[in-house]
Amino acid sequence: MPVITYREALRHAMDEELNRDPNVVIMGEEVGQFHGAYKVTEGLLAKYGPKRIVDTPISEAGFLGMGIGSAMLGLRPVMELMFFSFYSVAFDQIFNNAANIRYMSGGLINCPIVIRGPANGGTNVGATHSHTPESIAAYHPGIKVVVPSTPYDAKGLLKSAIRDNDPVMFMENTILYGEMGEVPTEEYLVPLGSAKVMREGKDISIIGHGRAIQMALKSADMLKEKHNINAEVVDLRSIRPLDEATILASVKKTNRVLLVEEAKPFCSVSAMLACIIQEKAFDYLDAPIRRVTSMDAPAIYSPPLEKEQLPTPQKIFDAALAVLK
Amino acid sequence: MIKKTPSSRKTEVTDSGYDARQAPVNAKLGRDEKIEFFRDMLRIRRFEERCLRSYQGGKIGGFLHLYIGQESVAVGCVSVMGGDDHIITAYRDHGHGLAVGMGMNEMMAENYGKYTGCSKGKGGSMHYFDPSRHYWGGHGIVGGQVPLGTGIAYALKYKGIKGACLTFMGDGAVNQGAVHESYNLAALWDLPVVYIIENNGYSMGTSQERSSAGESLAGRAAGYGMNWSIVENGHDVYEVRDKVSKALKLAHDQCKPSVLEIRTYRYRGHSVADPDSTYRDKSEIEEYKSTKDPIMLYQNALVAEGVLTDEIIKKIDDSARAEAETSAQFAEQSPYPTLEDIKKDVYWEVDNPQDKKSVGNLFFD
Ligand SMILES: Cc1ncc(C[n+]2csc(CCOP(=O)(O)OP(=O)(O)O)c2C)c(N)n1
Ligand SMILES: [Mg+2]
């Protein structure tokens, strides 16, 4: 199987969908002539031309809202946010218009748009550029939220997101763009809402999404090596829809839970998971649920400190031991 | 020259024979002031060249947006600010910082993410602030600072202070909705704000023609009944001074907003790690450098005037380089913030427990 980067996997997904469906268009700042700020869309302008690969001015509320309107008339726009953080410039368009149009029209209108871009910390770009708004987005009924952690999932999930008839916020990660992984040449889809057991284990379930999963896998190796602990690592892959069945099956198997994510702790995805797990699997828990999240403050710029503010494999390792104590 | 509700012409028609040197703000300049402008521009350049070396050496993280090529704009604008005037800009903020009098040490230390930095290492290169010098940042979200500058002007007027806020943005920022909403508010309520579009021709890799409809960026002000003007020769510190001082006067005397578009050019990539090849030719940069470099042109003019000599130039340059070098040493030797510092400066109450009035938890680690 070919080994490609997360970035290439995303590009291949868009390429295949552009090729398959003439209603798919790519829009965003610097996606065409500049090849994308993070080179995700490189080469697409040359292949599909400026009608389908559209460089927009810097006006997120305007062009995202325009994408939403065009989706109402049947286009399938894939809108790039150079940084996902800039979603807040278009907050009203996304959460009032895209999220509600189907409901308020009594199902007469739907909005098959994908809003994608990197949502992560860890690159020293300061608080305004380092938001991880999975929980804010997923809070809104009508919106779907997807967070791939591997090249395989990046491709399979993006293709599903583009074909989905609802608005999907697709959160990538600049630090993962260069990560390599096996991606089949033949076409495949990864359905939204299916979590993936990345590593099987019987002692503790480490559950999360995004780059925190890559860290959790490292921590799981450390737990095995140093303490002969078999951790199960579950990657949510999509936040809404959420694969409760896979989460609960893992909890019932290991009876101990550590939740990990890069976002802040208050009202976060892990906070929601903790609630679901205690509601639906309380009797299976042998220890309180713990979490590893980012420290609860805006993202600091200072490079060595930002590293400490975010989850690390060591923090996940320590927290797992605490759950097992 | 400030123009009232103009036609949609691309550039302002200036009187032929317009000579910025003869403008009242410039005609009265003495030798020391001229040397000061030259020194300030050169200090910005040398500081940023030193930043670039540190960035390439891995000492600075994230982005580094250099101002090289645009020095005459910040220096010219700040040089006509009065004691009650204020200034705010975007992330390309080093030039404005030095121009208002911030020190290279605190700026370089901020770039290094050190505790001695102007924002204690919390904001980085894009987020300099010095309210004591009326400098309100340093803002990373394109267009985000424009309503803030409008609000500073609102507060000045509210308090009865005869000052204005110079509110900078790039040629790419003009397409953000918040900019237009600000224009309307400022014009509707007669706020003392001067919007300054630093038009360096590109927003990242996108030229003005590829991002902005209409002929003139500043001319959009006409739709709001606002005065507007264009500084064709943004590399000329005198022309910048002349037009900005007129806009400031309008704000001070009549409490009227205006939009000023200053034509300038950036030499480096958008942020220094960004490729520069997809949207312009190297020859375009070389052409500008050799014909319109603001520092070179001003230096030549002052030499011709007899204000500068090779000897003085060398002294100023040596001292600017030494100051930049010292700032890098200072940054290098400064401590990083601590883990505890991450949780400080989030809430007033937490940092000032004597003022704490709310109860309950603020943090959830
Ligand atoms: C809301 C928002 N969208 C996009 C960006 C990414 N970005 C940063 S600077 C920039 C270009 C801005 O160009 P311009 O306004 O001309 O200023 P210049 O960089 O030329 O000084 C872009 C697209 C951002 N920081 N904020
Ligand atoms: Mg620009």
XYZ file of C-alpha atoms and ligand atoms in Angstrom:
717
model
C 0.000 0.000 0.000
C 1.371 3.457 -0.819
C 2.612 5.522 2.112
C 1.659 9.186 1.785
C 1.335 12.217 4.018
C -1.807 13.397 5.761
C -1.589 16.479 3.526
C -1.498 14.375 0.360
C -4.323 12.214 1.614
C -6.523 15.289 1.990
C -5.521 16.490 -1.455
C -6.316 13.121 -3.012
C -9.733 13.160 -1.378
C -10.531 16.555 -2.860
C -9.066 15.571 -6.205
C -11.203 12.442 -6.436
C -14.357 14.244 -5.385
C -13.737 17.126 -7.788
C -13.333 14.545 -10.483
C -16.451 12.634 -9.496
C -18.906 15.473 -8.935
C -18.974 18.669 -11.000
C -20.769 20.456 -8.157
C -17.719 20.231 -5.908
C -15.778 23.490 -5.709
C -12.798 24.433 -3.542
C -12.680 27.933 -2.106
C -10.531 29.812 0.341
C -7.672 32.212 0.852
C -4.576 31.285 -1.164
C -5.909 27.844 -2.159
C -5.191 28.324 -5.868
C -2.324 30.336 -7.220
C -0.343 30.166 -3.957
C -1.029 26.370 -3.708
C -2.553 26.732 -0.223
C -0.930 28.263 2.834
C -0.112 24.711 3.966
C 0.031 23.291 0.448
C -2.962 21.033 0.949
C -4.573 22.160 -2.318
C -1.330 22.219 -4.323
C -1.815 21.382 -7.993
C -5.616 21.503 -7.959
C -5.825 24.867 -9.730
C -3.676 23.589 -12.584
C -5.872 20.512 -12.902
C -9.365 21.969 -12.442
C -9.014 25.635 -13.333
C -10.191 28.817 -11.650
C -13.905 28.065 -11.967
C -13.599 25.243 -9.463
C -10.558 26.254 -7.433
C -11.322 29.738 -6.204
C -9.027 32.166 -4.427
C -11.093 34.364 -2.143
C -10.346 37.744 -0.601
C -9.817 37.850 3.154
C -13.463 38.050 4.137
C -14.430 34.921 6.011
C -17.968 35.992 6.876
C -18.601 36.866 3.250
C -17.111 33.898 1.476
C -18.222 31.271 3.993
C -21.702 32.699 3.921
C -21.540 32.640 0.142
C -20.502 29.002 0.266
C -23.477 28.242 2.493
C -25.833 29.992 0.093
C -24.380 28.156 -2.888
C -24.756 24.855 -1.036
C -28.445 25.653 -0.577
C -28.700 25.662 -4.370
C -26.892 22.348 -4.692
C -23.193 23.107 -4.952
C -20.846 21.167 -2.689
C -18.335 23.766 -1.649
C -15.258 22.688 0.283
C -14.178 25.864 2.023
C -10.672 26.181 3.395
C -10.029 28.245 6.477
C -6.323 29.038 6.419
C -6.478 28.508 10.171
C -9.625 27.044 11.635
C -9.348 29.807 14.227
C -10.725 32.247 11.656
C -14.103 30.464 11.807
C -15.119 32.979 14.438
C -15.063 35.790 11.858
C -17.857 33.806 10.159
C -19.536 32.570 13.339
C -22.961 33.925 12.479
C -22.928 32.453 8.987
C -21.941 29.018 10.236
C -24.032 28.713 13.375
C -27.084 30.723 12.447
C -27.301 29.988 8.757
C -25.629 26.663 7.985
C -26.702 24.998 11.222
C -30.323 26.128 11.174
C -31.416 26.443 7.571
C -32.631 22.870 7.290
C -34.596 23.083 10.528
C -36.134 26.459 9.969
C -37.237 25.507 6.470
C -38.900 22.395 7.809
C -36.495 20.245 5.831
C -37.053 22.020 2.509
C -33.437 23.159 2.256
C -30.193 21.434 3.081
C -26.640 22.613 3.188
C -23.950 20.205 1.966
C -20.914 22.341 2.752
C -17.532 21.304 4.173
C -15.522 23.835 6.152
C -11.998 22.522 6.587
C -8.658 23.709 7.879
C -6.150 23.205 10.668
C -7.425 23.505 14.253
C -4.545 22.976 16.605
C -2.034 24.497 18.963
C 1.641 23.758 19.200
C 3.002 25.942 16.419
C 3.742 29.099 18.425
C 1.316 31.323 16.594
C -0.337 32.732 19.687
C -3.800 32.685 21.183
C -5.733 34.081 18.218
C -4.452 31.406 15.829
C -4.526 28.369 18.116
C -8.183 27.647 18.763
C -9.493 24.099 18.955
C -13.239 24.643 18.668
C -14.493 21.045 18.315
C -16.865 21.329 21.242
C -18.100 24.779 20.244
C -18.949 23.504 16.787
C -20.421 20.206 17.972
C -22.620 22.058 20.445
C -24.795 23.142 17.515
C -27.394 20.608 16.321
C -27.298 20.634 12.544
C -23.505 20.755 12.391
C -21.242 17.731 12.061
C -17.676 17.738 13.353
C -14.890 15.504 12.080
C -11.285 15.295 13.322
C -8.982 12.852 11.506
C -5.723 11.768 13.123
C -4.142 9.643 10.346
C -3.666 9.944 6.587
C -6.021 7.000 6.002
C -8.810 8.654 7.951
C -8.072 12.107 6.563
C -8.834 10.843 3.087
C -11.733 8.526 3.849
C -13.456 10.981 6.147
C -13.032 13.979 3.863
C -14.587 12.093 0.971
C -17.540 11.168 3.182
C -17.812 14.737 4.425
C -17.969 16.092 0.875
C -20.749 13.631 0.003
C -22.636 14.362 3.217
C -25.787 16.430 2.852
C -25.246 18.376 6.069
C -22.670 21.027 6.971
C -19.451 19.388 8.169
C -16.685 21.163 10.049
C -13.550 19.212 9.262
C -10.696 19.983 11.625
C -7.165 19.148 10.563
C -3.851 19.748 12.229
C -0.791 21.544 10.866
C 1.503 19.295 12.888
C -0.043 16.203 11.308
C 0.169 17.461 7.713
C 3.582 15.852 7.266
C 2.727 12.570 9.039
C 3.015 9.502 6.828
C 0.651 6.568 6.687
C -0.656 3.806 4.445
C -3.462 4.826 2.132
C -4.918 2.394 -0.409
C -4.967 3.310 -4.076
C -8.470 1.962 -4.599
C -11.357 4.150 -3.536
C -12.705 3.893 0.011
C -14.855 5.913 2.371
C -14.729 6.152 6.142
C -18.244 6.814 7.400
C -18.753 9.754 9.729
C -19.525 8.614 13.251
C -17.360 5.526 13.476
C -14.636 5.526 16.105
C -11.603 3.328 15.649
C -9.775 1.185 18.146
C -6.200 2.119 17.302
C -4.682 -0.300 19.758
C -6.383 -3.041 21.726
C -5.854 -3.457 25.444
C -7.636 -4.690 28.532
C -6.379 -2.472 31.353
C -7.480 1.062 30.528
C -9.275 2.912 27.719
C -7.575 6.052 26.477
C -10.150 7.875 24.369
C -9.704 11.053 22.367
C -9.260 12.561 18.925
C -6.845 14.394 16.693
C -3.178 14.741 17.516
C -3.828 13.692 21.122
C -4.378 10.184 19.719
C -0.862 10.110 18.293
C 0.389 11.076 21.741
C -1.822 8.479 23.412
C -0.303 5.772 21.224
C 3.166 6.799 22.413
C 1.965 6.764 26.008
C 0.479 3.312 25.488
C 3.897 2.068 24.330
C 5.485 3.570 27.446
C 2.845 1.969 29.690
C 3.511 -1.417 28.129
C 7.273 -1.052 28.311
C 7.584 0.311 31.818
C 4.629 -1.273 33.621
C 3.346 -4.037 31.363
C 0.012 -2.219 31.158
C -2.141 -2.876 28.103
C -3.903 0.316 27.205
C -6.662 0.438 24.620
C -6.586 3.575 22.491
C -9.827 4.726 20.882
C -9.820 7.453 18.226
C -13.221 9.139 17.986
C -12.524 10.356 14.423
C -15.785 12.221 14.437
C -17.242 14.175 17.346
C -20.755 14.573 16.007
C -21.938 12.017 15.000
C -20.295 10.264 17.954
C -19.744 6.519 18.063
C -21.078 5.841 21.525
C -21.218 2.081 20.931
C -17.465 1.748 20.396
C -16.703 4.025 23.340
C -18.979 2.137 25.722
C -17.757 -1.272 24.542
C -14.207 -0.248 25.350
C -15.191 1.129 28.747
C -17.053 -2.049 29.607
C -14.007 -4.074 28.633
C -11.322 -2.145 30.540
C -13.384 -0.529 33.318
C -10.995 2.416 33.472
C -11.062 5.574 31.415
C -8.653 8.330 30.534
C -9.908 11.017 28.151
C -7.412 13.067 26.139
C -7.733 16.107 23.921
C -5.839 19.196 22.854
C -8.674 21.594 23.680
C -9.271 23.367 26.989
C -11.095 21.464 29.716
C -14.267 23.524 30.274
C -17.318 22.402 28.246
C -15.038 20.338 26.042
C -15.503 17.102 24.125
C -13.952 15.124 26.980
C -16.337 16.764 29.444
C -19.232 15.536 27.304
C -17.726 12.047 27.044
C -17.331 11.832 30.810
C -20.999 12.648 31.146
C -22.079 10.040 28.601
C -19.882 7.346 30.134
C -21.168 7.874 33.649
C -24.745 7.940 32.376
C -24.442 4.761 30.344
C -21.652 2.712 31.918
C -21.365 3.888 35.513
C -21.544 0.377 36.929
C -18.598 -0.714 34.825
C -16.188 1.922 36.152
C -13.572 0.801 38.675
C -12.069 4.279 39.070
C -13.032 7.871 38.467
C -12.616 9.070 34.887
C -9.626 11.340 34.374
C -8.781 13.771 31.616
C -5.675 15.260 30.011
C -6.425 18.528 28.216
C -4.637 21.748 27.427
C -4.009 23.982 30.448
C -6.975 26.271 30.966
C -5.651 29.569 29.606
C -5.364 31.171 26.160
C -2.549 29.621 24.105
C 0.784 31.085 25.171
C 3.231 32.056 22.408
C 6.493 31.198 24.157
C 7.576 28.028 22.313
C 8.812 25.850 25.217
C 5.876 26.891 27.384
C 3.283 26.188 24.723
C 4.600 22.645 24.608
C 3.919 22.363 28.327
C 0.492 23.919 28.049
C -0.641 21.166 25.681
C -1.003 17.453 26.396
C 2.215 15.430 26.116
C 2.799 11.673 26.004
C 4.327 11.974 29.479
C 1.229 13.682 30.900
C -0.991 11.011 29.387
C 1.282 8.305 30.774
C 1.180 9.829 34.277
C -2.578 10.284 34.186
C -3.095 6.698 33.032
C -1.065 5.456 36.019
C -3.199 7.609 38.297
C -6.386 6.062 36.902
C -4.933 2.608 37.448
C -3.761 3.249 41.003
C -4.443 66.929 0.482
C -7.676 65.609 1.900
C -10.462 65.231 -0.549
C -14.174 65.369 0.190
C -16.576 62.864 -1.437
C -14.500 62.321 -4.549
C -15.336 60.730 -7.847
C -14.183 57.170 -8.371
C -10.834 58.126 -9.811
C -8.043 55.782 -9.015
C -5.689 58.305 -7.552
C -6.131 61.693 -6.109
C -5.295 64.507 -8.444
C -2.530 66.349 -6.743
C -1.433 69.784 -7.906
C 1.328 69.390 -10.381
C 4.386 70.688 -8.717
C 3.342 69.260 -5.361
C 6.473 69.059 -3.272
C 6.075 67.338 0.074
C 9.261 68.984 1.326
C 7.557 72.372 1.133
C 4.529 71.251 3.140
C 4.323 73.168 6.425
C 5.026 70.094 8.599
C 8.196 69.440 6.660
C 9.440 72.898 5.768
C 10.059 73.710 9.411
C 12.076 70.577 10.146
C 15.486 71.064 11.661
C 18.610 69.056 11.100
C 18.228 66.968 14.244
C 14.679 65.951 13.435
C 15.671 64.869 9.954
C 18.504 62.793 11.318
C 16.082 61.317 13.817
C 13.728 60.090 11.068
C 16.663 58.566 9.258
C 17.900 56.902 12.421
C 14.448 55.524 13.239
C 14.015 53.976 9.810
C 17.464 52.435 9.901
C 16.914 51.067 13.400
C 13.763 49.318 12.194
C 15.627 47.764 9.301
C 18.595 46.603 11.366
C 16.350 45.266 14.084
C 14.362 43.229 11.618
C 17.434 41.924 9.831
C 18.627 40.695 13.216
C 15.189 39.141 13.869
C 15.473 37.309 10.582
C 18.827 35.814 11.597
C 17.385 34.702 14.903
C 14.380 33.196 13.174
C 16.606 31.306 10.775
C 18.608 30.129 13.765
C 15.454 28.684 15.326
C 15.315 31.191 18.181
C 11.947 32.631 17.183
C 8.867 30.461 16.668
C 5.651 30.837 14.717
C 5.473 33.667 12.235
C 7.788 36.581 11.548
C 6.197 39.286 9.395
C 8.910 41.722 8.418
C 8.282 45.390 7.707
C 11.408 45.827 5.609
C 10.648 48.247 2.759
C 7.794 49.980 4.599
C 9.815 51.855 7.248
C 8.907 55.340 6.016
C 5.253 54.645 6.751
C 5.492 53.905 10.467
C 8.165 56.537 11.039
C 6.350 59.202 9.038
C 2.995 58.542 10.672
C 4.262 58.380 14.228
C 6.388 61.488 13.754
C 3.272 63.638 13.354
C 1.340 62.136 16.255
C 0.631 64.474 19.135
C 0.632 63.646 22.822
C -3.040 62.649 22.819
C -2.957 60.544 19.679
C -3.061 56.757 19.662
C -2.067 53.990 17.304
C -3.093 50.411 16.569
C -2.055 48.012 13.821
C -2.049 44.398 12.627
C 0.606 41.694 13.049
C 3.294 43.441 10.961
C 3.956 45.507 14.033
C 7.703 45.846 14.674
C 8.127 49.112 12.784
C 5.310 50.836 14.639
C 6.714 49.546 17.922
C 10.136 51.058 17.395
C 8.637 54.234 15.961
C 6.580 54.865 19.089
C 9.675 54.360 21.210
C 9.533 50.771 22.397
C 12.936 49.264 23.089
C 14.607 46.658 20.944
C 15.278 44.530 24.010
C 11.658 44.049 25.025
C 10.680 43.503 21.407
C 13.370 40.946 20.631
C 12.706 39.173 23.928
C 9.033 38.941 22.972
C 10.001 37.326 19.688
C 12.090 34.797 21.617
C 9.134 34.081 23.923
C 10.988 35.347 26.984
C 9.534 36.722 30.189
C 11.327 40.039 29.639
C 9.381 40.556 26.407
C 6.859 43.361 26.067
C 4.010 40.842 26.497
C 5.999 38.523 28.824
C 6.449 36.066 25.966
C 2.716 35.494 25.739
C 1.932 37.261 22.471
C 4.989 36.855 20.269
C 6.032 38.870 17.226
C 2.463 39.576 16.079
C 1.278 40.912 19.413
C 3.352 43.823 20.674
C 1.605 46.256 22.992
C 2.697 49.381 24.809
C -0.314 51.318 26.104
C 2.051 53.680 27.945
C 3.108 54.886 24.498
C -0.469 54.799 23.215
C 0.354 51.701 21.160
C -2.574 49.289 21.346
C -1.039 46.408 19.377
C -0.163 44.170 17.373
C -3.235 42.086 16.202
C -3.209 38.721 14.452
C -6.685 38.491 13.001
C -6.881 40.336 9.705
C -9.132 43.354 10.168
C -9.739 42.579 13.832
C -7.994 45.704 15.084
C -10.067 48.096 12.972
C -13.165 48.181 15.213
C -10.790 48.543 18.175
C -9.156 51.631 16.706
C -12.638 52.994 16.111
C -13.480 52.321 19.746
C -10.356 54.083 20.964
C -11.440 57.099 18.929
C -14.913 56.829 20.446
C -13.443 56.825 23.952
C -11.239 59.831 23.169
C -14.236 61.791 21.992
C -16.334 60.623 24.928
C -13.697 61.769 27.366
C -13.302 65.094 25.619
C -9.672 64.446 24.706
C -8.545 66.159 21.539
C -6.703 63.166 20.160
C -7.182 60.695 17.344
C -6.457 57.046 16.712
C -4.298 56.063 13.752
C -5.812 52.712 12.790
C -3.609 50.712 10.439
C -4.582 47.849 8.191
C -3.223 46.125 5.105
C -4.566 46.183 1.568
C -5.992 42.700 2.191
C -7.791 43.705 5.360
C -10.029 46.207 3.587
C -12.324 43.386 2.483
C -13.283 42.317 5.986
C -16.820 43.206 6.973
C -15.653 44.629 10.288
C -13.704 47.306 8.404
C -16.817 48.503 6.614
C -18.897 48.427 9.757
C -16.216 50.535 11.412
C -16.192 53.054 8.582
C -19.913 53.506 8.905
C -19.791 53.966 12.670
C -16.921 56.423 12.479
C -18.605 58.489 9.776
C -22.039 58.279 11.374
C -20.793 59.459 14.749
C -17.934 61.709 13.667
C -15.185 59.794 15.400
C -11.605 61.072 15.456
C -10.009 58.161 13.672
C -7.572 58.030 10.766
C -7.762 54.698 8.946
C -4.439 54.028 7.295
C -4.281 51.378 4.613
C -0.670 50.309 4.210
C -0.993 49.168 0.623
C 2.064 47.048 -0.093
C 0.404 45.552 -3.132
C -0.165 42.074 -1.743
C -2.090 40.236 0.900
C 0.059 37.181 1.365
C 0.269 35.793 -2.201
C -2.672 37.750 -3.602
C -2.292 41.006 -5.470
C -4.655 43.899 -4.919
C -6.290 43.311 -8.324
C -7.044 39.703 -7.412
C -8.674 40.551 -4.085
C -10.294 43.972 -4.182
C -13.029 45.221 -6.476
C -13.177 48.837 -7.504
C -10.444 51.174 -8.512
C -9.197 52.544 -5.257
C -9.105 51.090 -1.781
C -9.261 54.428 -0.029
C -11.989 55.604 -2.384
C -14.423 53.224 -0.709
C -14.597 55.852 2.028
C -16.700 57.956 -0.323
C -19.590 55.563 0.146
C -19.639 56.597 3.780
C -19.188 60.277 3.049
C -15.721 60.139 4.556
C -12.694 62.089 3.452
C -9.978 60.080 1.806
C -6.606 60.525 0.235
C -3.770 58.553 -1.268
C -0.087 58.810 -0.512
C 1.332 57.801 -3.865
C 4.900 57.888 -2.660
C 4.737 56.001 0.578
C 8.497 55.608 0.444
C 8.789 59.365 0.975
C 8.651 60.066 4.676
C 7.771 63.714 3.928
C 4.720 62.893 1.859
C 3.550 60.497 4.550
C 3.992 63.197 7.194
C 2.187 65.818 5.173
C -0.917 63.781 4.444
C -1.173 62.120 7.823
C -0.830 65.433 9.610
C -3.704 66.823 7.528
C -5.863 63.823 8.370
C -4.975 64.214 12.032
C -5.867 67.888 11.912
C -9.272 67.015 10.504
C -9.769 64.580 13.369
C -8.512 67.023 16.000
C -10.244 70.179 14.774
C -13.480 68.835 13.323
C -13.671 65.371 14.859
C -13.936 63.807 11.408
C -12.692 60.383 10.366
C -10.784 59.809 7.157
C -9.122 57.057 5.167
C -5.582 57.334 3.928
C -4.071 54.803 1.567
C -0.300 54.734 1.629
C 1.385 52.967 -1.280
C 4.380 50.999 -0.127
C 6.108 47.654 -0.676
C 7.357 44.704 1.329
C 10.631 43.071 0.377
C 10.421 39.757 2.192
C 7.836 36.983 1.941
C 4.536 37.538 3.756
C 5.965 35.799 6.803
C 9.616 34.984 6.299
C 9.009 31.259 5.920
C 6.467 31.825 3.133
C 7.463 31.215 -0.470
C 7.674 34.327 -2.566
C 7.671 32.920 -6.072
C 4.025 32.300 -6.949
C 2.872 35.890 -7.205
C 5.741 38.204 -8.078
C 9.052 38.235 -9.854
C 12.309 38.804 -8.081
C 12.876 41.610 -10.583
C 9.873 43.476 -9.175
C 11.455 43.469 -5.726
C 14.851 44.474 -7.077
C 13.298 47.283 -9.085
C 11.607 48.733 -6.018
C 14.690 48.334 -3.865
C 16.875 50.131 -6.324
C 14.509 52.981 -7.133
C 12.244 53.508 -4.132
C 13.930 52.194 -1.049
C 12.723 54.641 1.612
C 15.937 54.625 3.585
C 18.240 54.915 0.617
C 16.250 57.762 -0.921
C 16.086 59.688 2.320
C 19.754 59.135 2.933
C 20.589 60.463 -0.523
C 18.380 63.480 0.012
C 19.938 64.285 3.355
C 23.445 63.846 1.998
C 22.618 66.225 -0.847
C 21.245 68.672 1.691
C 24.404 68.432 3.703
C 22.586 67.057 6.743
C 24.231 63.642 6.557
C 27.810 62.751 5.813
C 29.317 59.320 5.284
C 30.763 59.583 8.724
C 27.454 60.325 10.432
C 25.709 57.617 8.423
C 28.287 55.083 9.506
C 27.932 56.089 13.113
C 24.154 55.792 13.012
C 24.306 52.482 11.204
C 26.930 51.009 13.526
C 24.932 52.003 16.526
C 21.669 50.574 15.074
C 23.417 47.277 14.349
C 24.963 47.205 17.805
C 21.615 47.945 19.423
C 20.004 45.103 17.476
C 22.827 42.739 18.375
C 22.549 43.679 22.034
C 18.816 43.000 21.928
C 19.476 39.505 20.630
C 21.944 38.888 23.458
C 19.435 40.266 25.931
C 16.722 37.990 24.572
C 19.041 35.010 24.552
C 20.003 35.505 28.189
C 16.501 36.262 29.459
C 14.444 33.585 31.228
C 11.360 31.964 29.779
C 8.047 32.427 31.552
C 7.257 29.702 34.092
C 4.434 27.184 34.019
C 2.628 29.287 36.632
C 2.847 32.290 34.311
C 0.588 30.512 31.822
C -2.300 31.005 34.237
C -1.547 34.653 34.971
C -2.926 37.622 33.002
C -6.099 35.726 32.111
C -8.448 37.395 34.608
C -8.056 40.679 36.450
C -9.471 39.174 39.622
C -7.007 36.340 39.757
C -4.064 38.697 39.342
C -5.535 41.211 41.811
C -6.968 39.112 44.625
C -7.583 42.225 46.733
C -10.229 43.226 44.140
C -11.844 39.826 43.884
C -15.609 40.119 44.152
C -16.912 37.077 42.309
C -17.064 33.652 43.913
C -16.736 30.246 42.309
C -14.079 28.702 40.100
C -12.530 30.430 37.143
C -10.200 27.634 36.055
C -10.897 23.994 35.387
C -7.590 22.177 35.138
C -9.303 36.634 9.718
C -7.990 36.224 9.159
N -7.960 35.620 7.961
C -6.782 35.229 7.431
C -5.609 35.430 8.108
C -4.303 34.935 7.510
N -3.540 36.065 7.009
C -2.684 36.711 7.825
S -2.034 38.022 7.103
C -2.860 37.777 5.668
C -2.660 38.732 4.544
C -3.034 40.129 4.910
O -2.567 41.031 3.969
P -2.639 42.605 4.144
O -3.885 42.984 4.845
O -2.393 43.204 2.830
O -1.435 42.954 5.146
P 0.138 42.757 4.906
O 0.457 41.356 5.345
O 0.438 43.008 3.501
O 0.783 43.724 5.833
C -3.642 36.638 5.768
C -4.479 36.078 4.706
C -5.687 36.047 9.372
N -4.595 36.245 10.127
N -6.875 36.450 9.867
Mg -0.619 43.919 2.005
